[in-house]
mmCIF file of C-alpha atoms in Angstrom:
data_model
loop_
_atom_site.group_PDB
_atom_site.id
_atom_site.type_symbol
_atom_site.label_atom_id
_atom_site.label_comp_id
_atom_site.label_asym_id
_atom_site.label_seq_id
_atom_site.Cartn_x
_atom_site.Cartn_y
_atom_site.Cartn_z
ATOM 1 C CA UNK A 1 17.448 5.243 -20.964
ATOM 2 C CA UNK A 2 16.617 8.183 -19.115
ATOM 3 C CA UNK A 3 13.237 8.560 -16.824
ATOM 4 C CA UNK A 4 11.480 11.038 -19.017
ATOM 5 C CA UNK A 5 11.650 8.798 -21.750
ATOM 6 C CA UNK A 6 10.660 5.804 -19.952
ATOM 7 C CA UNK A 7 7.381 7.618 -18.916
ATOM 8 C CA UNK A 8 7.006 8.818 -22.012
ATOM 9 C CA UNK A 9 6.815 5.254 -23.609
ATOM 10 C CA UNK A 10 4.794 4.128 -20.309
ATOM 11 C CA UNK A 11 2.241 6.679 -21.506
ATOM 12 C CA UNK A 12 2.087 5.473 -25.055
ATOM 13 C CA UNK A 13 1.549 2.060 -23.703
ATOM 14 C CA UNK A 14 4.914 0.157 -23.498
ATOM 15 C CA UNK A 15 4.038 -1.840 -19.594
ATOM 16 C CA UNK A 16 7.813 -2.737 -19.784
ATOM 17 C CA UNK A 17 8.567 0.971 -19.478
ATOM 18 C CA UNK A 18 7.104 1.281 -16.478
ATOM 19 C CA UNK A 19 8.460 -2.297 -14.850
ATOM 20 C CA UNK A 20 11.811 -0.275 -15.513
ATOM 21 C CA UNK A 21 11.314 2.407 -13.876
ATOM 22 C CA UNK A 22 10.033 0.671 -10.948
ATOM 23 C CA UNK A 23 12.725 -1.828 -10.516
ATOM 24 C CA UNK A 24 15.088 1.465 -11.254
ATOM 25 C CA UNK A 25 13.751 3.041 -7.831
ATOM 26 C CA UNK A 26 12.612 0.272 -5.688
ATOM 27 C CA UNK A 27 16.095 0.381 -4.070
ATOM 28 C CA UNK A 28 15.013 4.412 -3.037
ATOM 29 C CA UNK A 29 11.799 3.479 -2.067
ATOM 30 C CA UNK A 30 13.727 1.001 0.139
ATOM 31 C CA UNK A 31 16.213 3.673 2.008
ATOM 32 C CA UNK A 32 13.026 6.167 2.293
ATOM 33 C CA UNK A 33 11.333 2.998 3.755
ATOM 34 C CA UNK A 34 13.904 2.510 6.258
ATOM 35 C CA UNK A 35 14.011 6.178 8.259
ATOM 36 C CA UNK A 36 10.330 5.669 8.945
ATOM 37 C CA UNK A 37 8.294 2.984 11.127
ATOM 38 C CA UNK A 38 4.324 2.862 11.223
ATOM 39 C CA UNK A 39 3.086 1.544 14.104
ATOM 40 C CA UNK A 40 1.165 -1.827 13.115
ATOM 41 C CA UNK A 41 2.604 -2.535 9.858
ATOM 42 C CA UNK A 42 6.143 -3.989 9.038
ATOM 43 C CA UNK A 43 8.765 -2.678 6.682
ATOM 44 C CA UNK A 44 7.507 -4.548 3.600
ATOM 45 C CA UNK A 45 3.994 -3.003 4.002
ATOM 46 C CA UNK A 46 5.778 0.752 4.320
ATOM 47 C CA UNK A 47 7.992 -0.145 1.365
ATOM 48 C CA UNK A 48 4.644 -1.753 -0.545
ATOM 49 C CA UNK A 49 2.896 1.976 0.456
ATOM 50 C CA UNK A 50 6.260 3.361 -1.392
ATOM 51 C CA UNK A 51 5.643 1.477 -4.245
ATOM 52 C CA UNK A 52 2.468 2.165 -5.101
ATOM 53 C CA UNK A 53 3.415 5.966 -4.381
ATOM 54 C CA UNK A 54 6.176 5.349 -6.946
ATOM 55 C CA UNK A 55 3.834 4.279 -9.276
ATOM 56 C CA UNK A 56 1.792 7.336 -9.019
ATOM 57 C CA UNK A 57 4.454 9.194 -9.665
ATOM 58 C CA UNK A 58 5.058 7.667 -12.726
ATOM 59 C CA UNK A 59 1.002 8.186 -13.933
ATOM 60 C CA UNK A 60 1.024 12.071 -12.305
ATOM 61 C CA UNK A 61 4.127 13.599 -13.078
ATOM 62 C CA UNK A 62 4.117 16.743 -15.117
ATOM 63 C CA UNK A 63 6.968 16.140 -18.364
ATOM 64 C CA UNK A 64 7.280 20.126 -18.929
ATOM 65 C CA UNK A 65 7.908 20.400 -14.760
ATOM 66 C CA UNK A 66 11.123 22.035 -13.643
ATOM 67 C CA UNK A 67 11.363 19.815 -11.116
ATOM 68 C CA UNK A 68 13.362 16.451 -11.853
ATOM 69 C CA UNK A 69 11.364 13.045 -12.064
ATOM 70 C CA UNK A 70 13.639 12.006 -9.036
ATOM 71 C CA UNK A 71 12.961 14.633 -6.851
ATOM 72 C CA UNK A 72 9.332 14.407 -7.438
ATOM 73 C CA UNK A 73 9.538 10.675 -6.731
ATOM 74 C CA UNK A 74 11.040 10.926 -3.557
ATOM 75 C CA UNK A 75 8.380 13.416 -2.248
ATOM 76 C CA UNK A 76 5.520 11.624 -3.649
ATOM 77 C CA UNK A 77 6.866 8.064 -1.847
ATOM 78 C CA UNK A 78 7.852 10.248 1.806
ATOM 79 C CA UNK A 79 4.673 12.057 1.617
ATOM 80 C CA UNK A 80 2.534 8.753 1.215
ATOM 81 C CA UNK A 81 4.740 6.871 4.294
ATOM 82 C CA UNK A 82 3.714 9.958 6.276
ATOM 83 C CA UNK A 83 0.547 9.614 5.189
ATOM 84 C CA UNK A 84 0.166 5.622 6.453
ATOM 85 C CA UNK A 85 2.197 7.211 9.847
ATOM 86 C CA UNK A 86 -0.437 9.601 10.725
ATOM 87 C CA UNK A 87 -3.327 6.816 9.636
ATOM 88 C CA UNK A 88 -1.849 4.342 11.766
ATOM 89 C CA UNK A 89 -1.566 6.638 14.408
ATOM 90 C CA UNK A 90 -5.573 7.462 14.555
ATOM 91 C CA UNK A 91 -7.513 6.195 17.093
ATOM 92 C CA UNK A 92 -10.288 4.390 14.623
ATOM 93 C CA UNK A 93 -7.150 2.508 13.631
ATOM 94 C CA UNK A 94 -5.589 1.641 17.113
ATOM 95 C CA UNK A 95 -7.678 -1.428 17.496
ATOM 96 C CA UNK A 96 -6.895 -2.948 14.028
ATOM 97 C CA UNK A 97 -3.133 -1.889 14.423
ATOM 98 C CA UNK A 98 -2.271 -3.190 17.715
ATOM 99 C CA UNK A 99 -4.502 -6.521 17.381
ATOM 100 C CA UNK A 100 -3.355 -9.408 18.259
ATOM 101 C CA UNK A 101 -4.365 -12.926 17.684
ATOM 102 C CA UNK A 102 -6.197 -14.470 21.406
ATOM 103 C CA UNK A 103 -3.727 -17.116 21.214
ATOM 104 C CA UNK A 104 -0.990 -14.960 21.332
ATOM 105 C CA UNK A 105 -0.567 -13.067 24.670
ATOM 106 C CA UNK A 106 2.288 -10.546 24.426
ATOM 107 C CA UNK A 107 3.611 -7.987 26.490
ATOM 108 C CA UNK A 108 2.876 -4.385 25.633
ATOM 109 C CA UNK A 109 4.714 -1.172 27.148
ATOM 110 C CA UNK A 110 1.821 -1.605 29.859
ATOM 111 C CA UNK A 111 2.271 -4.917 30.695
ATOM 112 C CA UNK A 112 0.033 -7.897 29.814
ATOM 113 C CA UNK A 113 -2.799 -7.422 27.898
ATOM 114 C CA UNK A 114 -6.280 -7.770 29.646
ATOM 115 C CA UNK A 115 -8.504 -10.978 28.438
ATOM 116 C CA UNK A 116 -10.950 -8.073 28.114
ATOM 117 C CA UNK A 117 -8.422 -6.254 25.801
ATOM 118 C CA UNK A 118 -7.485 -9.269 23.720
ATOM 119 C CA UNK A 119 -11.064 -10.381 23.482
ATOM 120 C CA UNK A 120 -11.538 -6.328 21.884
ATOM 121 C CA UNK A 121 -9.218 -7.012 19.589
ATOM 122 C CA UNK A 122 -10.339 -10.318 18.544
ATOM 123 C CA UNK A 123 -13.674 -8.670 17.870
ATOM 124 C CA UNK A 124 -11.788 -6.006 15.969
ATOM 125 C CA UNK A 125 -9.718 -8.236 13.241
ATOM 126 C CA UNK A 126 -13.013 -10.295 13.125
ATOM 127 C CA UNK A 127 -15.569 -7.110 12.070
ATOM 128 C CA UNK A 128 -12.644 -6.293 9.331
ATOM 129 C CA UNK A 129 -12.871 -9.798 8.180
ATOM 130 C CA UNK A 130 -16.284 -9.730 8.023
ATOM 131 C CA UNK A 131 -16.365 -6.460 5.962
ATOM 132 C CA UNK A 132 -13.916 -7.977 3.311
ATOM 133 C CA UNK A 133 -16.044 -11.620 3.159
ATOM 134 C CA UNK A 134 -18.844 -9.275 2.632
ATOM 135 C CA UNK A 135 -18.230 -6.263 1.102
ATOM 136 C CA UNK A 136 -15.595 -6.874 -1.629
ATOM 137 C CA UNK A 137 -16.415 -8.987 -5.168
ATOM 138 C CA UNK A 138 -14.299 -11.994 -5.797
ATOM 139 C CA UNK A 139 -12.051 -10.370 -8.252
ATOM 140 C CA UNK A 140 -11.694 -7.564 -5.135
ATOM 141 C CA UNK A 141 -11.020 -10.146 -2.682
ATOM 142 C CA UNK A 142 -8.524 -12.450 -5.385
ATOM 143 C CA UNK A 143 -6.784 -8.862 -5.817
ATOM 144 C CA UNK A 144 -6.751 -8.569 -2.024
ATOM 145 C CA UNK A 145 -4.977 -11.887 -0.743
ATOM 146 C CA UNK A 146 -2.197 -11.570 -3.699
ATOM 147 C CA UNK A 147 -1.590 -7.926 -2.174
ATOM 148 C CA UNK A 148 -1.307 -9.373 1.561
ATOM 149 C CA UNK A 149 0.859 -12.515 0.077
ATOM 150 C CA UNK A 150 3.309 -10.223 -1.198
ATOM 151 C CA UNK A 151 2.823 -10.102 -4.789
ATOM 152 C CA UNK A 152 4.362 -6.607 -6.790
ATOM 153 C CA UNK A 153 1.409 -5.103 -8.764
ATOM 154 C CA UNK A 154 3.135 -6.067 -11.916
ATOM 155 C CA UNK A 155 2.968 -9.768 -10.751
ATOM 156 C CA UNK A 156 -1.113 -9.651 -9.442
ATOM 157 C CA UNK A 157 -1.925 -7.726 -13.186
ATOM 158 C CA UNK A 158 -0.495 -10.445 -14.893
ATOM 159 C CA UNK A 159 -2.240 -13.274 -12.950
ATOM 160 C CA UNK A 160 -5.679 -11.466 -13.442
ATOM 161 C CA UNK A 161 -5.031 -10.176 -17.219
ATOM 162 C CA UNK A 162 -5.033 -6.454 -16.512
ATOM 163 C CA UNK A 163 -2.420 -3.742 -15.931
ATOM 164 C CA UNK A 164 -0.846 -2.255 -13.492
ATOM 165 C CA UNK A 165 -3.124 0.495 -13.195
ATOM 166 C CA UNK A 166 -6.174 -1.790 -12.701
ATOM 167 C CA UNK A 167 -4.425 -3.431 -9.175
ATOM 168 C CA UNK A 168 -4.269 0.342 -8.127
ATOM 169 C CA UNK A 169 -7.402 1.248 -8.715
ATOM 170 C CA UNK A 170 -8.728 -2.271 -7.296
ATOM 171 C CA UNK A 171 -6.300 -1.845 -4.142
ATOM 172 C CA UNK A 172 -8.092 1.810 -3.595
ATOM 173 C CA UNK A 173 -11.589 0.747 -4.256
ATOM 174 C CA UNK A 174 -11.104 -1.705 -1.390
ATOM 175 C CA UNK A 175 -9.578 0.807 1.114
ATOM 176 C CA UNK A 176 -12.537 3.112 0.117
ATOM 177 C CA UNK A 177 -14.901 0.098 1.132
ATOM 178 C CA UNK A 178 -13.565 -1.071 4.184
ATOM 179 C CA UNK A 179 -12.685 2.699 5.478
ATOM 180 C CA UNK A 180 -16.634 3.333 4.628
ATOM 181 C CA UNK A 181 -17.552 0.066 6.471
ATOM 182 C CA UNK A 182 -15.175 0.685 9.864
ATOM 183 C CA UNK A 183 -17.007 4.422 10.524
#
């Protein structure tokens, strides 16, 4: 079955659809994944960041475009990796992307890290763990730990009852909170 018509049954409710499609470009979403690396994150979170771009894809694109499904795919999953590049790269970030727990002293392209430096960085991943014990709801937070464990959105939707849709819009509720809370 082609992509229009998978979208099109997507659209009139058929989840399956939509688990097809994914599973039908996670191996793109996988090469795109590869050419890039963002600084504090490993490959599975850039090829998570593609998969949620995928997904948006699916919900946005336009059936009557000229353009194919594909080719919008592709730009919608490199366009969101550059967006987690240039995020990464910010300095509000740098403290929560180059952390490192205190009891693991590595070497940086600077040498050592300071006690002073580690003990930053400590505070750092400890503020952002307060904001999430304080800031998110339960069902935010239950959301939240399946993301970080790995779980596909299909999988977390059918542990809490919803859709697909529903662990996006939880997953962006929660990045609205905690990028409110770390200004």
């Amino acid at each position: 079955m082609d992509d229009i018509a998978l979208i099109k049954q997507f659209r009139e409710g058929d989840k399956r659809a939509v688990e097809i499609l994914m599973e039908n470009y996670k191996g793109v979403v996988n090469k795109i994944a590869r050419v890039f690396y963002v600084k504090g994150a490993d490959r599975d979170d850039v090829v998570q960041e593609g998969m949620i771009a995928l997904y948006n894809a699916i919900v946005t694109y336009n059936l009557d475009a000229k353009v194919s499904f594909s080719t919008y795919a592709n730009e919608c999953v490199k366009n969101r990796i550059l967006d987690c590049l240039r995020s990464g790269n910010r300095l509000k970030n740098k403290a929560l992307a180059e952390s490192l727990p205190i009891s693991s002293v590595e070497e940086t392209d600077s040498g050592y890290l300071t006690p002073e430096e580690i003990a930053i960085n400590a505070e750092e991943a400890d503020r952002l763990k307060s904001i999430i014990d304080t800031s998110l709801s339960e069902s935010e937070r239950r959301v939240l730990d399946m993301y970080y464990d790995g779980k596909s959105y299909a999988e977390i939707a059918e542990k809490i009852n919803k859709n697909s849709k529903h662990v996006d819009n939880t997953l962006q509720k929660i990045r609205r909170k905690i990028k409110s809370q770390l200004k």
